[in-house]
GROMACS .gro file of C-alpha atoms in nm:
model
  373
    1MET     CA    1   0.639   2.470  -8.216
    2TRP     CA    2   0.522   2.700  -7.923
    3ALA     CA    3   0.414   2.391  -7.731
    4TYR     CA    4   0.762   2.255  -7.776
    5VAL     CA    5   0.912   2.600  -7.660
    6PHE     CA    6   0.676   2.597  -7.358
    7GLN     CA    7   0.795   2.254  -7.259
    8VAL     CA    8   1.148   2.349  -7.280
    9LEU     CA    9   1.106   2.671  -7.072
   10CYS     CA   10   0.913   2.458  -6.802
   11GLY     CA   11   1.185   2.213  -6.784
   12SER     CA   12   1.452   2.467  -6.767
   13LEU     CA   13   1.259   2.645  -6.473
   14PHE     CA   14   1.203   2.304  -6.304
   15ASP     CA   15   1.564   2.235  -6.318
   16PHE     CA   16   1.653   2.583  -6.182
   17VAL     CA   17   1.426   2.544  -5.895
   18LEU     CA   18   1.543   2.190  -5.822
   19ARG     CA   19   1.910   2.320  -5.805
   20GLU     CA   20   1.814   2.594  -5.582
   21LEU     CA   21   1.618   2.382  -5.349
   22LEU     CA   22   1.911   2.103  -5.315
   23SER     CA   23   2.167   2.396  -5.291
   24GLY     CA   24   1.960   2.542  -4.994
   25ILE     CA   25   1.987   2.201  -4.824
   26ARG     CA   26   2.352   2.188  -4.883
   27LYS     CA   27   2.413   2.547  -4.744
   28GLU     CA   28   2.216   2.489  -4.426
   29ALA     CA   29   2.442   2.172  -4.370
   30GLU     CA   30   2.753   2.377  -4.435
   31ALA     CA   31   2.624   2.650  -4.194
   32GLY     CA   32   2.564   2.407  -3.911
   33SER     CA   33   2.196   2.491  -3.881
   34LEU     CA   34   2.116   2.121  -4.041
   35PRO     CA   35   2.302   1.835  -3.931
   36SER     CA   36   2.494   1.683  -4.219
   37ASN     CA   37   2.358   1.333  -4.189
   38LEU     CA   38   2.008   1.466  -4.208
   39ALA     CA   39   2.093   1.685  -4.504
   40ILE     CA   40   2.212   1.371  -4.684
   41VAL     CA   41   1.889   1.176  -4.608
   42MET     CA   42   1.672   1.472  -4.723
   43GLU     CA   43   1.851   1.501  -5.047
   44GLU     CA   44   1.822   1.135  -5.100
   45LEU     CA   45   1.441   1.138  -5.010
   46TYR     CA   46   1.384   1.426  -5.277
   47HIS     CA   47   1.550   1.221  -5.555
   48SER     CA   48   1.358   0.902  -5.440
   49TYR     CA   49   1.029   1.085  -5.404
   50LYS     CA   50   1.090   1.254  -5.763
   51ASN     CA   51   1.150   0.916  -5.943
   52ALA     CA   52   0.841   0.762  -5.767
   53VAL     CA   53   0.614   1.031  -5.880
   54PHE     CA   54   0.758   1.019  -6.238
   55GLN     CA   55   0.664   0.654  -6.230
   56SER     CA   56   0.314   0.752  -6.192
   57GLY     CA   57   0.289   0.902  -6.542
   58ASP     CA   58   0.159   1.232  -6.409
   59PRO     CA   59   0.233   1.491  -6.687
   60ARG     CA   60   0.270   1.748  -6.436
   61PHE     CA   61   0.500   1.534  -6.209
   62ASP     CA   62   0.759   1.803  -6.167
   63GLU     CA   63   0.511   2.057  -6.024
   64THR     CA   64   0.388   1.799  -5.783
   65VAL     CA   65   0.735   1.711  -5.676
   66LEU     CA   66   0.860   2.063  -5.636
   67SER     CA   67   0.524   2.170  -5.455
   68ASN     CA   68   0.505   1.872  -5.200
   69MET     CA   69   0.895   1.850  -5.136
   70SER     CA   70   0.937   2.210  -5.090
   71VAL     CA   71   0.680   2.220  -4.816
   72MET     CA   72   0.805   1.905  -4.652
   73LEU     CA   73   1.175   2.020  -4.640
   74ASP     CA   74   1.043   2.352  -4.510
   75ARG     CA   75   0.858   2.193  -4.228
   76VAL     CA   76   1.152   1.965  -4.140
   77TYR     CA   77   1.364   2.279  -4.126
   78ILE     CA   78   1.119   2.467  -3.921
   79ASP     CA   79   1.097   2.178  -3.658
   80ILE     CA   80   1.488   2.156  -3.629
   81LYS     CA   81   1.505   2.514  -3.534
   82ASP     CA   82   1.206   2.486  -3.297
   83PRO     CA   83   1.152   2.121  -3.213
   84PHE     CA   84   0.773   2.023  -3.160
   85VAL     CA   85   0.723   1.813  -2.845
   86PHE     CA   86   0.443   1.572  -2.863
   87GLU     CA   87   0.214   1.524  -2.563
   88PRO     CA   88   0.093   1.170  -2.445
   89TYR     CA   89  -0.224   1.224  -2.645
   90HIS     CA   90  -0.161   1.458  -2.942
   91LYS     CA   91  -0.446   1.589  -3.144
   92ALA     CA   92  -0.393   1.655  -3.514
   93ILE     CA   93  -0.272   2.017  -3.615
   94ARG     CA   94  -0.496   2.154  -3.869
   95GLU     CA   95  -0.430   2.523  -3.840
   96PRO     CA   96  -0.265   2.760  -3.913
   97PHE     CA   97  -0.091   2.498  -4.115
   98ASP     CA   98  -0.287   2.178  -4.193
   99TYR     CA   99  -0.035   1.911  -4.135
  100TYR     CA  100  -0.306   1.641  -4.208
  101LYS     CA  101  -0.379   1.773  -4.566
  102PHE     CA  102  -0.003   1.807  -4.602
  103GLY     CA  103   0.048   1.437  -4.547
  104GLN     CA  104  -0.224   1.351  -4.760
  105ASN     CA  105  -0.092   1.563  -5.048
  106CYS     CA  106   0.253   1.419  -5.011
  107ILE     CA  107   0.141   1.052  -5.012
  108ARG     CA  108  -0.149   1.072  -5.275
  109PRO     CA  109   0.095   1.093  -5.588
  110LEU     CA  110   0.261   0.749  -5.465
  111ILE     CA  111  -0.052   0.546  -5.478
  112ASP     CA  112  -0.153   0.364  -5.784
  113PHE     CA  113  -0.535   0.390  -5.739
  114ARG     CA  114  -0.572   0.153  -6.047
  115ASN     CA  115  -0.430  -0.125  -5.866
  116SER     CA  116  -0.553  -0.053  -5.513
  117TYR     CA  117  -0.836  -0.204  -5.321
  118VAL     CA  118  -1.058  -0.183  -5.022
  119GLY     CA  119  -1.200  -0.506  -4.872
  120ASN     CA  120  -1.543  -0.505  -4.716
  121VAL     CA  121  -1.600  -0.130  -4.741
  122SER     CA  122  -1.955  -0.181  -4.591
  123LEU     CA  123  -1.800  -0.273  -4.242
  124PHE     CA  124  -1.635   0.092  -4.231
  125CYS     CA  125  -1.979   0.244  -4.287
  126GLU     CA  126  -2.104  -0.001  -4.002
  127MET     CA  127  -1.822   0.142  -3.780
  128GLU     CA  128  -1.931   0.496  -3.874
  129GLU     CA  129  -2.280   0.424  -3.753
  130LYS     CA  130  -2.142   0.248  -3.429
  131LEU     CA  131  -1.945   0.570  -3.357
  132LYS     CA  132  -2.239   0.790  -3.404
  133GLN     CA  133  -2.413   0.591  -3.133
  134GLY     CA  134  -2.130   0.657  -2.882
  135HIS     CA  135  -1.953   0.324  -2.914
  136ASN     CA  136  -1.577   0.274  -2.936
  137ILE     CA  137  -1.396   0.098  -3.217
  138ILE     CA  138  -1.041  -0.080  -3.190
  139LEU     CA  139  -0.874  -0.179  -3.505
  140MET     CA  140  -0.611  -0.446  -3.456
  141SER     CA  141  -0.393  -0.413  -3.752
  142ASN     CA  142  -0.057  -0.504  -3.897
  143HIS     CA  143   0.175  -0.214  -3.973
  144GLN     CA  144   0.400  -0.181  -4.283
  145THR     CA  145   0.513   0.185  -4.350
  146GLU     CA  146   0.559   0.528  -4.198
  147ALA     CA  147   0.287   0.621  -4.466
  148ASP     CA  148   0.016   0.380  -4.322
  149PRO     CA  149  -0.203   0.670  -4.177
  150ALA     CA  150  -0.194   0.859  -4.495
  151ILE     CA  151  -0.267   0.547  -4.702
  152ILE     CA  152  -0.566   0.436  -4.486
  153ALA     CA  153  -0.708   0.788  -4.509
  154LEU     CA  154  -0.659   0.810  -4.894
  155LEU     CA  155  -0.821   0.472  -4.934
  156LEU     CA  156  -1.132   0.563  -4.732
  157GLU     CA  157  -1.169   0.931  -4.808
  158THR     CA  158  -1.440   0.891  -5.062
  159THR     CA  159  -1.662   0.675  -4.852
  160VAL     CA  160  -1.607   0.752  -4.478
  161PRO     CA  161  -1.389   1.073  -4.467
  162ASP     CA  162  -1.472   1.114  -4.103
  163ILE     CA  163  -1.327   0.802  -3.986
  164PRO     CA  164  -0.950   0.875  -4.101
  165GLU     CA  165  -0.972   1.236  -3.976
  166ASN     CA  166  -1.073   1.113  -3.636
  167LEU     CA  167  -0.892   0.788  -3.607
  168ILE     CA  168  -0.622   0.771  -3.315
  169TYR     CA  169  -0.307   0.599  -3.391
  170VAL     CA  170  -0.111   0.428  -3.108
  171ALA     CA  171   0.237   0.554  -3.220
  172GLY     CA  172   0.596   0.439  -3.117
  173ASP     CA  173   0.840   0.697  -3.023
  174ARG     CA  174   1.032   0.691  -3.348
  175VAL     CA  175   0.776   0.863  -3.555
  176ILE     CA  176   0.764   1.145  -3.292
  177THR     CA  177   1.146   1.191  -3.289
  178ASP     CA  178   1.259   1.136  -3.654
  179PRO     CA  179   1.288   1.482  -3.817
  180LEU     CA  180   1.144   1.342  -4.143
  181CYS     CA  181   0.862   1.173  -3.968
  182LYS     CA  182   0.764   1.446  -3.738
  183PRO     CA  183   0.569   1.689  -3.988
  184PHE     CA  184   0.358   1.383  -4.097
  185SER     CA  185   0.298   1.279  -3.736
  186MET     CA  186   0.184   1.613  -3.631
  187GLY     CA  187  -0.106   1.573  -3.864
  188ARG     CA  188  -0.240   1.269  -3.704
  189ASN     CA  189  -0.422   1.197  -3.371
  190LEU     CA  190  -0.177   1.003  -3.169
  191ILE     CA  191  -0.137   0.815  -2.843
  192CYS     CA  192   0.242   0.830  -2.818
  193VAL     CA  193   0.399   0.507  -2.649
  194TYR     CA  194   0.755   0.359  -2.654
  195SER     CA  195   0.765   0.036  -2.840
  196LYS     CA  196   0.864  -0.283  -2.673
  197LYS     CA  197   1.128  -0.332  -2.946
  198HIS     CA  198   1.295  -0.022  -2.843
  199MET     CA  199   1.237  -0.026  -2.476
  200TYR     CA  200   1.586  -0.118  -2.381
  201ASP     CA  201   1.781   0.033  -2.636
  202ASP     CA  202   1.918   0.254  -2.367
  203PRO     CA  203   1.904   0.099  -2.016
  204GLU     CA  204   1.916   0.444  -1.839
  205LEU     CA  205   1.588   0.535  -2.007
  206VAL     CA  206   1.383   0.233  -1.936
  207ASP     CA  207   1.218   0.365  -1.621
  208MET     CA  208   1.137   0.700  -1.797
  209LYS     CA  209   0.979   0.511  -2.102
  210ARG     CA  210   0.759   0.304  -1.873
  211LYS     CA  211   0.619   0.587  -1.688
  212ALA     CA  212   0.572   0.767  -1.994
  213ASN     CA  213   0.367   0.470  -2.132
  214ILE     CA  214   0.150   0.472  -1.810
  215ARG     CA  215   0.068   0.833  -1.862
  216SER     CA  216  -0.030   0.750  -2.240
  217LEU     CA  217  -0.254   0.458  -2.107
  218LYS     CA  218  -0.425   0.679  -1.883
  219GLU     CA  219  -0.502   0.934  -2.150
  220MET     CA  220  -0.636   0.649  -2.377
  221ALA     CA  221  -0.871   0.550  -2.088
  222VAL     CA  222  -0.988   0.904  -2.056
  223LEU     CA  223  -1.058   0.907  -2.439
  224LEU     CA  224  -1.249   0.567  -2.439
  225ARG     CA  225  -1.455   0.664  -2.144
  226GLY     CA  226  -1.589   0.961  -2.350
  227GLY     CA  227  -1.716   0.712  -2.626
  228SER     CA  228  -1.729   0.756  -3.011
  229ARG     CA  229  -1.347   0.672  -3.039
  230ILE     CA  230  -1.188   0.479  -3.304
  231ILE     CA  231  -0.816   0.360  -3.227
  232TRP     CA  232  -0.575   0.197  -3.443
  233ILE     CA  233  -0.299  -0.024  -3.291
  234ALA     CA  234  -0.045  -0.275  -3.430
  235PRO     CA  235   0.003  -0.549  -3.172
  236SER     CA  236   0.312  -0.651  -3.328
  237GLY     CA  237   0.479  -0.355  -3.185
  238GLY     CA  238   0.636  -0.257  -3.514
  239ARG     CA  239   0.638  -0.277  -3.894
  240ASP     CA  240   0.618  -0.599  -4.090
  241ARG     CA  241   0.942  -0.717  -4.259
  242PRO     CA  242   1.018  -0.979  -4.527
  243ASP     CA  243   1.067  -1.329  -4.438
  244PRO     CA  244   1.476  -1.368  -4.451
  245SER     CA  245   1.456  -1.698  -4.610
  246THR     CA  246   1.175  -1.635  -4.886
  247GLY     CA  247   1.166  -1.254  -4.914
  248GLU     CA  248   0.797  -1.262  -4.878
  249TRP     CA  249   0.620  -1.021  -4.689
  250VAL     CA  250   0.392  -1.131  -4.414
  251PRO     CA  251   0.198  -0.960  -4.119
  252ALA     CA  252   0.416  -0.971  -3.811
  253PRO     CA  253   0.278  -1.193  -3.531
  254PHE     CA  254   0.065  -1.013  -3.276
  255ASP     CA  255   0.180  -0.984  -2.909
  256ALA     CA  256  -0.104  -1.156  -2.715
  257SER     CA  257  -0.026  -0.925  -2.410
  258SER     CA  258  -0.074  -0.615  -2.631
  259VAL     CA  259  -0.411  -0.745  -2.759
  260ASP     CA  260  -0.529  -0.835  -2.399
  261ASN     CA  261  -0.426  -0.500  -2.264
  262MET     CA  262  -0.602  -0.314  -2.533
  263LYS     CA  263  -0.925  -0.530  -2.497
  264ARG     CA  264  -0.918  -0.479  -2.112
  265LEU     CA  265  -0.881  -0.095  -2.139
  266ALA     CA  266  -1.175  -0.077  -2.384
  267GLU     CA  267  -1.386  -0.311  -2.174
  268HIS     CA  268  -1.335  -0.105  -1.839
  269ALA     CA  269  -1.406   0.227  -2.037
  270GLY     CA  270  -1.790   0.198  -2.007
  271PRO     CA  271  -1.929   0.250  -2.368
  272PRO     CA  272  -1.970  -0.051  -2.582
  273CYS     CA  273  -1.661  -0.141  -2.772
  274HIS     CA  274  -1.603  -0.345  -3.095
  275ILE     CA  275  -1.268  -0.488  -3.206
  276TYR     CA  276  -1.211  -0.545  -3.569
  277PRO     CA  277  -0.910  -0.682  -3.772
  278LEU     CA  278  -0.757  -0.476  -4.022
  279ALA     CA  279  -0.506  -0.568  -4.285
  280ILE     CA  280  -0.284  -0.314  -4.489
  281VAL     CA  281  -0.070  -0.381  -4.792
  282CYS     CA  282   0.153  -0.116  -4.881
  283HIS     CA  283   0.500  -0.204  -4.825
  284ASP     CA  284   0.621  -0.116  -5.172
  285ILE     CA  285   0.542   0.261  -5.124
  286MET     CA  286   0.826   0.308  -4.837
  287PRO     CA  287   0.961  -0.007  -4.709
  288PRO     CA  288   1.133  -0.015  -4.362
  289PRO     CA  289   1.503  -0.140  -4.349
  290PRO     CA  290   1.543  -0.506  -4.339
  291GLN     CA  291   1.611  -0.519  -3.989
  292VAL     CA  292   1.507  -0.307  -3.683
  293GLU     CA  293   1.753  -0.035  -3.634
  294LYS     CA  294   1.818   0.139  -3.311
  295GLU     CA  295   1.946   0.470  -3.462
  296ILE     CA  296   1.713   0.743  -3.595
  297GLY     CA  297   1.758   0.854  -3.939
  298GLU     CA  298   1.676   0.553  -4.172
  299LYS     CA  299   1.723   0.598  -4.541
  300ARG     CA  300   1.384   0.618  -4.739
  301VAL     CA  301   1.334   0.420  -5.065
  302ILE     CA  302   0.994   0.541  -5.227
  303SER     CA  303   0.795   0.376  -5.514
  304PHE     CA  304   0.467   0.439  -5.690
  305HIS     CA  305   0.249   0.118  -5.627
  306GLY     CA  306  -0.082  -0.022  -5.568
  307THR     CA  307  -0.202  -0.042  -5.195
  308GLY     CA  308  -0.475  -0.240  -5.013
  309LEU     CA  309  -0.688  -0.205  -4.704
  310SER     CA  310  -0.934  -0.460  -4.574
  311VAL     CA  311  -1.135  -0.500  -4.256
  312SER     CA  312  -1.343  -0.818  -4.132
  313PRO     CA  313  -1.637  -0.830  -3.898
  314GLU     CA  314  -1.563  -0.780  -3.535
  315ILE     CA  315  -1.434  -1.056  -3.336
  316SER     CA  316  -1.615  -1.121  -3.004
  317PHE     CA  317  -1.368  -1.263  -2.720
  318SER     CA  318  -1.640  -1.443  -2.557
  319GLU     CA  319  -1.747  -1.639  -2.851
  320THR     CA  320  -1.385  -1.705  -2.972
  321THR     CA  321  -1.250  -1.847  -2.617
  322ALA     CA  322  -1.567  -2.020  -2.508
  323ALA     CA  323  -1.374  -2.361  -2.509
  324CYS     CA  324  -1.054  -2.227  -2.348
  325GLU     CA  325  -0.985  -2.364  -2.002
  326ASN     CA  326  -0.807  -2.056  -1.844
  327SER     CA  327  -0.731  -1.705  -1.901
  328GLU     CA  328  -0.389  -1.744  -2.050
  329GLU     CA  329  -0.519  -1.991  -2.290
  330ALA     CA  330  -0.797  -1.748  -2.385
  331LYS     CA  331  -0.583  -1.459  -2.428
  332LYS     CA  332  -0.358  -1.642  -2.670
  333ALA     CA  333  -0.643  -1.775  -2.864
  334TYR     CA  334  -0.815  -1.461  -2.928
  335SER     CA  335  -0.485  -1.291  -3.027
  336GLN     CA  336  -0.420  -1.571  -3.274
  337THR     CA  337  -0.780  -1.546  -3.412
  338LEU     CA  338  -0.736  -1.174  -3.478
  339TYR     CA  339  -0.391  -1.232  -3.644
  340SER     CA  340  -0.546  -1.514  -3.852
  341SER     CA  341  -0.806  -1.281  -3.993
  342VAL     CA  342  -0.542  -1.011  -4.077
  343THR     CA  343  -0.335  -1.276  -4.246
  344GLU     CA  344  -0.628  -1.400  -4.452
  345GLN     CA  345  -0.725  -1.048  -4.560
  346TYR     CA  346  -0.369  -0.973  -4.623
  347ASN     CA  347  -0.328  -1.268  -4.853
  348VAL     CA  348  -0.637  -1.150  -5.054
  349LEU     CA  349  -0.512  -0.813  -5.100
  350LYS     CA  350  -0.171  -0.939  -5.200
  351SER     CA  351  -0.325  -1.166  -5.451
  352ALA     CA  352  -0.527  -0.857  -5.595
  353ILE     CA  353  -0.233  -0.627  -5.607
  354HIS     CA  354   0.085  -0.839  -5.646
  355GLY     CA  355  -0.087  -1.124  -5.815
  356GLN     CA  356  -0.263  -0.915  -6.042
  357LYS     CA  357  -0.596  -1.077  -5.992
  358GLY     CA  358  -0.770  -0.746  -5.894
  359LEU     CA  359  -1.132  -0.764  -5.796
  360GLU     CA  360  -1.127  -1.139  -5.891
  361ALA     CA  361  -0.936  -1.208  -5.585
  362SER     CA  362  -1.247  -1.140  -5.346
  363LEU     CA  363  -1.363  -1.433  -5.138
  364PRO     CA  364  -1.715  -1.468  -5.011
  365THR     CA  365  -1.596  -1.318  -4.679
  366ILE     CA  366  -1.371  -1.051  -4.834
  367SER     CA  367  -1.533  -0.842  -5.098
  368LEU     CA  368  -1.274  -0.612  -5.286
  369SER     CA  369  -1.376  -0.278  -5.432
  370GLN     CA  370  -1.236   0.039  -5.558
  371PRO     CA  371  -1.476   0.316  -5.425
  372TRP     CA  372  -1.289   0.600  -5.575
  373ILE     CA  373  -1.396   0.491  -5.935
   0.00000   0.00000   0.00000
């Protein structure tokens, strides 16, 4: 009997706090201190997050939801009152408020770890050793959601926690301008650039964007010269999207010039550099809109789902392009080789997660595991 009474009281308290939280959002919008369109998106996000965490089966999901969403909405509101401006190279803010842990705490309840996998975990350990030796690492990856950095970190935290904490992401301008993204971005190491996909959204800003990208590249060059850097980049220039005709998700094609620019930058830095192809499957957690949107403020639809991360051995440019007749052919061949590796790994992860094959989806070259078990 008393257990039942306790559950009822807890449920009543949860409903009360929920009403107060949502009421606070509406009041701020009515007072003009919160843009009305953002208030709508924030309320939608709350309900979507609540439903996703409920799907996890966590018996204390209400506490998790209230704790994480209260902090998130508070951080969004703080930034609206006093907007944070990102430098070309942004170092994760860990104090006085730890934005890195905040991001991890928010995304962790959305991952179904029972149906999540890491491919070739030993290679991440190999990277860790190379970083200790002063070498640089470049991860050429596909990109699926705004939550990619947190998902990468959560899948690696039990084996190589230093890698995700020190990982530097080449980030497009949308994740440092969207009010709902900014608190999460503040907890990551970023090289901030303007994506090619949005370079010409406003013709009057093209020159400014190009100059900003040059400054960011200079910052990256300085970082690489110091060695022991690990950088993640999505050479596609944006998030993957499903094929319009089939609805199937596939890694977006790599831009050969983006791959080549990154490779050249790393080569000229000085310390040895190793380029690895990385694949991530996590689109169910927080899929992007079907089409690329110009406007900031997209609607978020969140789910509880399995995720996957895999890396393959580094790919040598000289070995891959030995038979190429000119530099342009070599540039395209190298980019395609990296992309093909990412696609192969992606399909293995997809088979494990969506095909429900689990660890049996492994191949001789792609060994899946669940390091957190």
